[in-house]
Coordinates of C-alpha atoms in Angstrom, one line a residue:
Chain A
X266 CA 98.8 77.4 124.3
X267 CA 102.1 76.3 125.9
X268 CA 105.5 76.7 124.3
X269 CA 105.6 72.9 124.0
X270 CA 102.7 72.8 121.7
X271 CA 104.2 75.3 119.4
X272 CA 107.6 73.5 119.5
X273 CA 105.9 70.1 118.7
X274 CA 104.0 71.6 115.8
X275 CA 107.2 73.3 114.5
X276 CA 109.1 70.1 114.7
X277 CA 106.6 68.5 112.3
X278 CA 107.1 71.1 109.6
X279 CA 109.3 69.3 107.1
X280 CA 110.1 72.6 105.3
X281 CA 111.5 74.2 108.5
X282 CA 113.9 71.2 108.9
X283 CA 114.9 71.5 105.3
X284 CA 115.6 75.2 105.7
X285 CA 117.6 74.5 108.9
X286 CA 115.2 76.7 110.9
X287 CA 115.0 76.9 114.6
X288 CA 112.4 78.3 116.9
X289 CA 114.3 80.9 118.9
X290 CA 111.6 82.6 121.0
X291 CA 108.0 81.8 121.9
X292 CA 105.9 84.1 124.0
X293 CA 102.2 85.1 124.1
X294 CA 101.6 86.8 120.7
X295 CA 105.3 86.7 119.6
X296 CA 107.4 84.1 118.0
X297 CA 110.9 84.3 116.5
X298 CA 112.4 81.8 113.9
X299 CA 116.0 81.8 112.7
X300 CA 117.7 80.0 109.8
X301 CA 121.2 80.1 108.3
X302 CA 121.9 81.8 105.0
X303 CA 123.4 79.0 102.9
X304 CA 123.7 77.9 99.3
X305 CA 120.8 75.5 99.6
X306 CA 118.3 78.3 100.2
X307 CA 119.8 81.0 97.9
X308 CA 118.6 82.8 94.9
X309 CA 120.7 83.1 91.7
X310 CA 123.2 85.6 93.2
X311 CA 123.9 83.8 96.4
X312 CA 121.7 85.9 98.6
X313 CA 118.8 84.3 100.5
X314 CA 115.8 83.5 98.3
X315 CA 112.6 85.5 98.8
X316 CA 110.9 82.1 99.4
X317 CA 113.1 81.6 102.4
X318 CA 112.4 85.0 103.8
X319 CA 108.7 84.6 103.3
X320 CA 108.7 81.1 104.8
X321 CA 110.3 82.3 108.0
X322 CA 108.2 85.4 108.3
X323 CA 105.0 83.6 107.6
X324 CA 105.8 80.8 110.0
X325 CA 106.8 83.1 112.8
X326 CA 103.7 85.2 112.3
X327 CA 101.5 82.1 112.2
X328 CA 102.8 80.6 115.4
X329 CA 102.5 84.0 117.1
X330 CA 98.8 83.9 116.2
X331 CA 98.6 80.3 117.5
X332 CA 99.9 81.3 120.9
X333 CA 96.7 83.3 121.4
X334 CA 94.3 80.8 120.0
X335 CA 92.2 78.3 122.0
X336 CA 93.9 75.1 123.1
X337 CA 93.5 72.4 120.5
X338 CA 93.2 74.7 117.5
X339 CA 95.7 74.8 114.7
X340 CA 96.5 77.8 112.5
X341 CA 96.6 78.4 108.8
X342 CA 97.6 81.4 106.7
X343 CA 94.7 83.1 104.9
X344 CA 97.0 85.6 103.2
X345 CA 100.2 87.4 103.6
X346 CA 102.0 90.3 101.9
X347 CA 105.7 90.8 102.1
X348 CA 107.9 93.8 101.1
X349 CA 111.5 92.9 100.5
X350 CA 113.6 95.9 101.3
X351 CA 117.2 94.7 101.1
X352 CA 119.0 91.5 99.9
X353 CA 119.2 88.7 102.5
X354 CA 123.0 88.8 102.9
X355 CA 124.8 87.6 106.0
X356 CA 125.1 84.5 108.2
X357 CA 121.6 84.2 109.6
X358 CA 118.0 85.4 109.0
X359 CA 115.7 85.9 112.0
X360 CA 112.0 86.5 111.6
X361 CA 110.1 88.1 114.4
X362 CA 106.3 87.6 114.2
X363 CA 103.7 89.3 116.4
X364 CA 100.0 89.5 116.7
X365 CA 98.4 92.9 115.9
X366 CA 94.8 91.9 116.6
X367 CA 93.5 88.5 117.8
X368 CA 89.8 88.4 116.7
X369 CA 87.2 85.8 117.2
X370 CA 87.4 84.6 113.6
X371 CA 90.7 86.0 112.3
X372 CA 94.1 87.1 113.7
X373 CA 96.0 89.9 112.0
X374 CA 99.8 89.6 112.2
X375 CA 103.0 91.3 111.2
X376 CA 106.6 90.1 111.0
X377 CA 110.0 91.6 110.4
X378 CA 112.9 89.7 109.0
X379 CA 116.5 90.7 109.8
X380 CA 119.7 89.6 108.2
X381 CA 122.6 89.2 110.7
X382 CA 126.1 89.7 109.4
X383 CA 128.7 89.8 112.2
X384 CA 127.4 92.4 114.7
X385 CA 125.0 94.1 112.3
X386 CA 121.3 93.4 112.0
X387 CA 119.5 94.7 109.0
X388 CA 115.8 94.7 108.5
X389 CA 115.3 93.1 105.1
X390 CA 111.6 92.5 104.9
X391 CA 108.2 93.2 106.5
X392 CA 105.1 91.1 106.3
X393 CA 101.5 91.8 107.1
X394 CA 98.9 89.0 107.0
X395 CA 95.9 87.2 108.3
X396 CA 95.7 83.9 110.1
X397 CA 92.7 81.6 110.8
X398 CA 92.2 78.9 113.4
X399 CA 91.4 75.5 112.0
X400 CA 90.4 72.2 113.6
X401 CA 93.1 69.6 113.7
X402 CA 92.9 67.1 110.8
Chain B
X87 CA 115.5 87.5 76.9
X88 CA 116.0 84.0 75.6
X89 CA 114.8 80.9 77.4
X90 CA 118.4 79.9 78.0
X91 CA 119.0 82.9 80.2
X92 CA 116.0 82.2 82.3
X93 CA 117.1 78.5 82.5
X94 CA 120.7 79.5 83.5
X95 CA 119.5 81.8 86.2
X96 CA 117.0 79.3 87.5
X97 CA 119.7 76.6 87.7
X98 CA 121.7 79.0 90.1
X99 CA 118.9 79.2 92.6
X100 CA 119.9 76.9 95.4
X101 CA 116.4 77.0 96.9
X102 CA 114.8 75.8 93.7
X103 CA 117.1 72.8 93.7
X104 CA 116.4 72.1 97.3
X105 CA 112.6 72.2 96.7
X106 CA 113.0 69.9 93.7
X107 CA 111.6 72.5 91.4
X108 CA 111.8 72.5 87.6
X109 CA 111.1 75.2 85.1
X110 CA 108.3 73.7 83.0
X111 CA 107.4 76.5 80.6
X112 CA 109.1 79.7 79.5
X113 CA 107.4 82.2 77.1
X114 CA 107.3 85.9 76.7
X115 CA 105.6 87.2 79.9
X116 CA 104.7 83.7 81.2
X117 CA 106.7 81.2 83.2
X118 CA 105.6 77.9 84.9
X119 CA 107.5 76.2 87.7
X120 CA 106.6 72.7 89.2
X121 CA 107.7 70.9 92.4
X122 CA 106.8 67.7 94.0
X123 CA 104.8 67.7 97.3
X124 CA 106.9 65.8 99.7
X125 CA 107.7 65.5 103.4
X126 CA 110.8 67.8 103.0
X127 CA 108.6 70.7 102.1
X128 CA 105.5 70.1 104.2
X129 CA 103.9 72.0 107.0
X130 CA 102.9 70.3 110.3
X131 CA 100.0 68.2 108.8
X132 CA 101.8 66.9 105.8
X133 CA 100.4 69.3 103.2
X134 CA 102.7 71.6 101.3
X135 CA 104.0 74.5 103.3
X136 CA 102.9 78.1 102.5
X137 CA 106.6 78.9 102.1
X138 CA 106.8 76.3 99.3
X139 CA 103.7 77.7 97.6
X140 CA 105.0 81.3 97.9
X141 CA 108.5 80.4 96.7
X142 CA 107.2 78.7 93.5
X143 CA 104.6 81.5 92.8
X144 CA 107.1 84.3 93.4
X145 CA 109.8 82.7 91.3
X146 CA 107.4 82.0 88.4
X147 CA 106.1 85.5 88.5
X148 CA 109.6 87.0 88.8
X149 CA 110.9 85.1 85.8
X150 CA 107.8 86.0 83.8
X151 CA 108.8 89.6 84.5
X152 CA 112.4 88.9 83.5
X153 CA 111.3 87.6 80.1
X154 CA 110.1 91.1 79.2
X155 CA 113.1 93.1 80.7
X156 CA 116.1 94.3 78.6
X157 CA 118.9 91.8 78.0
X158 CA 121.4 91.9 80.7
X159 CA 119.1 92.9 83.5
X160 CA 118.2 90.7 86.5
X161 CA 115.0 90.8 88.5
X162 CA 114.1 91.2 92.1
X163 CA 110.8 91.0 94.0
X164 CA 109.7 94.4 95.4
X165 CA 106.7 92.9 97.2
X166 CA 104.2 90.1 96.7
X167 CA 100.9 89.2 98.3
X168 CA 99.5 85.7 98.3
X169 CA 96.1 84.3 99.2
X170 CA 96.1 80.6 100.2
X171 CA 92.7 79.2 99.3
X172 CA 93.1 75.4 99.8
X173 CA 95.6 73.1 101.3
X174 CA 98.5 72.0 99.0
X175 CA 97.6 68.3 98.8
X176 CA 98.5 66.1 95.9
X177 CA 101.6 64.9 94.1
X178 CA 102.8 68.1 92.5
X179 CA 102.4 71.9 92.7
X180 CA 102.6 74.0 89.6
X181 CA 102.9 77.8 89.7
X182 CA 102.0 79.8 86.6
X183 CA 103.3 83.3 86.6
X184 CA 102.4 86.0 84.1
X185 CA 103.1 89.7 83.5
X186 CA 100.1 92.1 83.9
X187 CA 102.0 95.3 83.1
X188 CA 105.6 95.7 82.2
X189 CA 106.4 99.3 83.0
X190 CA 109.7 101.2 82.5
X191 CA 110.5 101.1 86.2
X192 CA 108.4 98.3 87.6
X193 CA 106.6 95.2 86.4
X194 CA 103.3 94.1 87.9
X195 CA 102.7 90.3 88.0
X196 CA 100.3 87.6 89.0
X197 CA 100.6 83.9 89.6
X198 CA 98.3 81.0 90.3
X199 CA 99.4 77.9 92.0
X200 CA 97.7 74.5 91.3
X201 CA 97.9 71.3 93.3
X202 CA 97.8 68.2 91.0
X203 CA 96.3 65.0 92.5
X204 CA 95.8 62.3 89.9
X205 CA 93.8 63.9 87.1
X206 CA 92.6 66.8 89.2
X207 CA 94.1 70.3 89.3
X208 CA 93.0 72.6 92.1
X209 CA 93.9 76.3 92.3
X210 CA 95.2 76.6 95.8
X211 CA 96.7 80.1 95.8
X212 CA 96.9 83.4 93.9
X213 CA 99.7 85.9 94.1
X214 CA 99.9 89.6 93.0
X215 CA 103.2 91.4 93.2
X216 CA 105.7 93.9 91.9
X217 CA 109.1 93.1 90.3
X218 CA 112.0 95.5 89.6
X219 CA 115.0 95.2 87.2
X220 CA 118.4 95.3 88.8
X221 CA 121.9 95.3 87.4
X222 CA 123.8 92.1 87.7
X223 CA 126.1 92.1 90.7
Chain C
X208 CA 71.1 87.0 96.7
X209 CA 69.0 89.0 94.2
X210 CA 70.1 92.0 92.3
X211 CA 67.7 94.1 94.3
X212 CA 69.5 93.3 97.6
X213 CA 72.8 94.4 96.2
X214 CA 71.2 97.5 94.8
X215 CA 69.5 98.4 98.1
X216 CA 72.7 97.9 100.1
X217 CA 74.7 100.0 97.5
X218 CA 72.1 102.8 97.8
X219 CA 72.9 103.0 101.5
X220 CA 76.6 103.6 101.0
X221 CA 77.0 107.3 101.6
X222 CA 80.5 107.2 100.1
X223 CA 79.3 105.7 96.8
X224 CA 76.8 108.6 96.5
X225 CA 79.5 111.1 97.3
X226 CA 81.8 109.6 94.7
X227 CA 79.0 109.7 92.1
X228 CA 79.3 105.9 91.7
X229 CA 76.7 103.7 90.1
X230 CA 76.2 99.9 90.1
X231 CA 76.5 99.1 86.4
X232 CA 76.4 95.3 86.4
X233 CA 75.3 92.6 89.0
X234 CA 75.6 88.9 88.3
X235 CA 76.4 85.8 90.3
X236 CA 80.0 86.3 91.4
X237 CA 80.6 89.5 89.4
X238 CA 79.8 93.2 90.0
X239 CA 80.8 96.4 88.2
X240 CA 80.8 99.9 89.6
X241 CA 81.4 103.1 87.7
X242 CA 82.2 106.6 88.7
X243 CA 83.1 109.9 86.9
X244 CA 86.6 111.3 87.1
X245 CA 86.1 114.7 88.5
X246 CA 87.8 117.4 90.5
X247 CA 86.0 116.4 93.7
X248 CA 87.8 113.0 93.7
X249 CA 91.2 114.0 92.3
X250 CA 94.7 113.8 93.7
X251 CA 97.0 116.8 93.5
X252 CA 97.6 116.6 89.7
X253 CA 94.0 116.3 88.7
X254 CA 94.0 112.5 88.0
X255 CA 91.7 110.3 90.1
X256 CA 92.9 109.7 93.6
X257 CA 94.1 106.2 94.7
X258 CA 91.4 106.3 97.3
X259 CA 88.7 106.6 94.6
X260 CA 90.2 103.7 92.7
X261 CA 90.5 101.6 95.8
X262 CA 86.9 102.4 96.9
X263 CA 85.4 101.4 93.6
X264 CA 87.5 98.2 93.4
X265 CA 86.9 97.2 97.0
X266 CA 83.2 97.8 96.7
X267 CA 82.8 95.9 93.4
X268 CA 84.8 93.0 94.8
X269 CA 82.8 93.0 98.1
X270 CA 79.4 93.0 96.3
X271 CA 80.7 90.2 94.0
X272 CA 81.4 88.2 97.1
X273 CA 78.0 89.0 98.6
X274 CA 76.2 87.7 95.5
X275 CA 77.4 84.2 96.5
X276 CA 76.8 84.4 100.2
X277 CA 73.7 83.1 102.0
X278 CA 70.6 85.3 102.0
X279 CA 70.5 87.6 104.9
X280 CA 74.2 88.0 105.3
X281 CA 76.2 91.1 104.8
X282 CA 79.8 91.4 103.7
X283 CA 82.9 93.1 105.1
X284 CA 86.4 93.5 103.7
X285 CA 89.0 91.6 105.7
X286 CA 91.9 92.9 103.7
X287 CA 92.7 94.1 100.2
X288 CA 95.8 94.8 98.2
X289 CA 95.9 97.1 95.2
X290 CA 98.5 97.7 92.5
X291 CA 98.2 101.1 90.8
X292 CA 99.6 100.7 87.3
X293 CA 98.7 103.9 85.5
X294 CA 97.2 107.3 86.4
X295 CA 93.4 107.5 86.5
X296 CA 92.9 109.8 83.6
X297 CA 89.8 110.0 81.5
X298 CA 86.1 110.6 81.9
X299 CA 85.0 107.5 83.9
X300 CA 86.5 104.7 86.0
X301 CA 84.9 101.3 86.0
X302 CA 85.8 98.6 88.6
X303 CA 85.0 95.0 87.7
X304 CA 85.0 92.7 90.8
X305 CA 84.7 88.9 90.7
X306 CA 84.9 86.0 93.1
X307 CA 87.9 83.7 92.8
X308 CA 86.9 81.3 95.5
X309 CA 83.8 81.4 97.7
X310 CA 84.7 79.4 100.8
X311 CA 82.6 78.6 103.8
X312 CA 84.3 81.1 106.0
X313 CA 86.0 83.5 103.6
X314 CA 85.7 84.6 100.0
X315 CA 88.7 85.5 97.9
X316 CA 88.1 88.2 95.3
X317 CA 89.9 90.1 92.5
X318 CA 89.0 93.4 90.8
X319 CA 90.3 95.3 87.8
X320 CA 89.8 99.1 87.4
X321 CA 89.7 100.7 84.0
X322 CA 89.9 104.3 83.0
X323 CA 87.7 105.2 80.0
X324 CA 88.9 108.1 77.8
X325 CA 86.8 108.4 74.7
X326 CA 86.9 105.0 73.0
X327 CA 90.0 103.8 75.0
X328 CA 89.8 101.6 78.1
X329 CA 93.0 101.3 80.1
X330 CA 93.5 98.9 83.0
X331 CA 94.9 101.2 85.7
X332 CA 94.7 98.9 88.8
X333 CA 94.3 95.4 90.0
X334 CA 93.1 94.4 93.5
X335 CA 93.2 91.1 95.3
X336 CA 91.5 90.6 98.7
X337 CA 89.4 88.7 101.2
X338 CA 85.8 89.2 102.1
X339 CA 83.9 87.8 105.1
X340 CA 80.2 87.4 105.8
X341 CA 78.8 89.2 108.7
X342 CA 75.4 89.2 110.4
X343 CA 73.3 92.3 109.8
X344 CA 73.6 94.9 112.7
Chain D
X210 CA 110.9 118.9 101.7
X211 CA 109.3 121.6 103.8
X212 CA 105.9 121.3 105.6
X213 CA 104.6 123.9 103.2
X214 CA 105.1 121.8 100.2
X215 CA 103.2 118.9 101.7
X216 CA 100.5 121.3 102.7
X217 CA 100.3 122.8 99.2
X218 CA 100.1 119.4 97.6
X219 CA 97.5 118.2 100.1
X220 CA 95.3 121.3 99.4
X221 CA 95.2 120.3 95.7
X222 CA 93.7 116.9 96.4
X223 CA 90.1 117.2 95.6
X224 CA 89.3 113.9 97.3
X225 CA 90.8 115.1 100.6
X226 CA 88.6 118.2 100.5
X227 CA 85.5 116.1 99.7
X228 CA 86.3 113.7 102.6
X229 CA 86.7 116.7 104.9
X230 CA 90.2 115.6 105.7
X231 CA 92.9 117.7 107.3
X232 CA 96.6 117.3 107.6
X233 CA 97.2 117.2 111.3
X234 CA 100.9 116.4 111.6
X235 CA 103.9 116.7 109.2
X236 CA 107.4 115.6 110.3
X237 CA 110.3 113.9 108.5
X238 CA 109.1 110.5 107.7
X239 CA 105.7 110.8 109.4
X240 CA 102.4 112.4 108.4
X241 CA 99.0 112.2 110.1
X242 CA 95.6 112.9 108.4
X243 CA 92.2 113.2 110.1
X244 CA 88.7 113.2 108.8
X245 CA 85.2 113.2 110.4
X246 CA 83.1 110.0 110.3
X247 CA 79.9 111.2 108.6
X248 CA 77.0 110.0 106.4
X249 CA 78.7 111.2 103.3
X250 CA 81.6 108.8 103.7
X251 CA 79.8 105.8 105.2
X252 CA 79.2 102.2 104.1
X253 CA 75.7 100.7 104.2
X254 CA 75.5 100.3 108.0
X255 CA 76.6 103.9 108.8
X256 CA 80.2 103.0 109.7
X257 CA 83.1 104.7 107.8
X258 CA 83.6 103.1 104.3
X259 CA 86.7 101.0 103.7
X260 CA 87.4 103.4 100.8
X261 CA 87.6 106.3 103.3
X262 CA 89.9 104.4 105.6
X263 CA 92.2 103.4 102.7
X264 CA 92.2 106.9 101.3
X265 CA 93.4 108.4 104.6
X266 CA 96.0 105.7 105.2
X267 CA 97.4 105.8 101.7
X268 CA 97.6 109.6 101.6
X269 CA 99.3 109.8 105.1
X270 CA 101.7 107.1 104.0
X271 CA 102.4 108.7 100.7
X272 CA 103.1 112.1 102.2
X273 CA 105.3 110.5 104.8
X274 CA 107.3 109.1 101.9
X275 CA 107.4 112.5 100.2
X276 CA 108.9 114.2 103.2
X277 CA 112.1 112.2 102.7
X278 CA 112.3 112.5 98.9
X279 CA 114.4 115.1 97.0
X280 CA 113.0 118.5 96.6
X281 CA 110.9 118.9 93.5
X282 CA 109.8 115.3 93.3
X283 CA 106.2 114.2 93.7
X284 CA 105.0 110.8 95.0
X285 CA 102.8 108.1 93.7
X286 CA 101.4 104.9 95.2
X287 CA 102.9 101.8 93.6
X288 CA 100.7 99.4 95.7
X289 CA 99.2 99.2 99.2
X290 CA 97.6 96.5 101.3
X291 CA 95.2 97.2 104.1
X292 CA 93.8 95.0 106.8
X293 CA 90.6 96.2 108.3
X294 CA 90.4 95.0 111.9
X295 CA 87.3 96.8 113.3
X296 CA 84.5 98.9 112.0
X297 CA 85.2 102.7 111.6
X298 CA 82.8 103.9 114.3
X299 CA 83.2 107.2 116.2
X300 CA 83.5 110.8 115.5
X301 CA 86.9 111.0 113.7
X302 CA 89.4 108.8 111.9
X303 CA 93.1 109.6 112.1
X304 CA 95.6 107.9 109.8
X305 CA 99.3 107.9 110.9
X306 CA 101.7 107.2 108.1
X307 CA 105.4 106.6 108.4
X308 CA 108.4 105.5 106.4
X309 CA 109.9 102.1 107.0
X310 CA 112.6 102.4 104.4
X311 CA 113.4 105.2 102.1
X312 CA 115.4 103.6 99.2
X313 CA 116.9 105.2 96.1
X314 CA 114.1 104.0 93.9
X315 CA 111.2 103.0 96.2
X316 CA 110.0 103.9 99.7
X317 CA 108.3 101.3 101.9
X318 CA 105.6 102.7 104.2
X319 CA 103.2 101.7 106.9
X320 CA 100.1 103.4 108.3
X321 CA 97.7 102.8 111.1
X322 CA 94.2 104.2 111.2
X323 CA 92.4 104.9 114.5
X324 CA 88.8 105.6 115.1
X325 CA 88.2 108.2 117.9
X326 CA 85.0 107.9 119.9
X327 CA 84.9 110.2 122.9
X328 CA 88.1 109.5 124.8
X329 CA 88.8 106.2 123.2
X330 CA 91.1 105.5 120.3
X331 CA 90.8 102.2 118.5
X332 CA 93.2 100.9 115.9
X333 CA 90.8 99.9 113.0
X334 CA 93.3 99.3 110.2
X335 CA 96.9 98.8 109.2
X336 CA 98.4 99.4 105.8
X337 CA 101.7 98.4 104.2
X338 CA 102.7 99.7 100.9
X339 CA 105.3 101.0 98.4
X340 CA 105.7 104.6 97.1
X341 CA 107.7 105.9 94.2
X342 CA 109.0 109.4 93.3
X343 CA 107.7 110.9 90.1
X344 CA 108.6 114.0 88.2
X345 CA 106.0 116.8 88.4
X346 CA 103.7 116.8 85.4

């Protein structure tokens, strides 16, 4: 799975465009995605919404899984669980997804999400989930 | 907790506005949130993104929890786990959140998310999570 | 999948015997398992251990999934998430597992665990998970 | 929280005795628990039961959380999610629990479980969960 295929797939995700997200790192078994913290993706107190945090973590973890799947496959989330540990406050969120175990039928993944405020990076969430290869539509 | 307080808080969630979401039902221990399935919130194949599904489910479940919390409190997600069972295909998603147990310190919640396509409603995801009351900022 | 096959498989689970568990109900998509609350399965304060609660819930949910799988298949837990809502206090725990969606590749399940004390039944835990068919060894 | 307090609490867990478990490492924010793989804790094919794997992971993670809580507090599991990645085959299971974030109200934890067979150690499960301090009964 080349970087380009991950980048092409990412570019087709309308939600990622809406969230202002960018693919900041793609390597075998590891993908990072960043997005600005802004009013358009906030919860009621102005911090980043849990839905934003989850979307970035899930997408980073899913593409990390895809890097290790056979060429021509696509990836879908079976399930994911996120613990939100601190409010998403700062300028930018970055989600770092990685593969824990790439099995024949399923891939187990984790992601961490960090809020960057000036020079400080705070881990605000961790995700653990399961990805599955699917045939392209 | 009156409906109005849930509605005011919801109106302040930038992400809900961005997703085109509306609060369609508020009762003690149960809240429903709907959003259109559209290109701006899609994944790479045009179905609704898992991040959209999660955002609606988490928000519906969180506000369901808030309906049973003391006046003046706000709610935050401690953690949530979602199983995605079918693609989010159709015109509208509706997330129905409810309280399973409202404890003194924590509230356990569930949500179901349905995709509506014409006259058909398909359950595409279930969420189980934990909410916590917080003091307003 | 006949009742007898579930019962035969259950009888081969050493842990279920060790926990004193019995299969109290088997129907298509739904299985119940009971076990006594006793010192041998307690946590440090004498209530039932979270490991007991999980074991019953996971097993009930897994066999519920197996009732809907093709003959000759076995079942394994992909992942499961449990919320513990109240201490496991009473005479007996009963876990009720059911299938939420039986897919071609994966089955999504839920379980509830109740503590029975005299005439009172308290829901102490809920589980949401994913089961997968496997070929017999 | 001294080692001795963790050890005293562990010794009072009937289930840990029943599973043959031992506390093999206690440090600030990290606890390891081992147990033999034996017929009494097996599933239907002779591998270790998911309930055993969960019990060890949850207990290791819970005690890891307790090492960082105030003296005199006890710990309870709010919720935990486990991904089972490989069968529990070998002589011994070892669960390594650690604290990811010790908050004022809640502690987020992770655990990994390894099956040891001869000289080989295989990661068979990962757990992510939430612990809460409680007052002693």
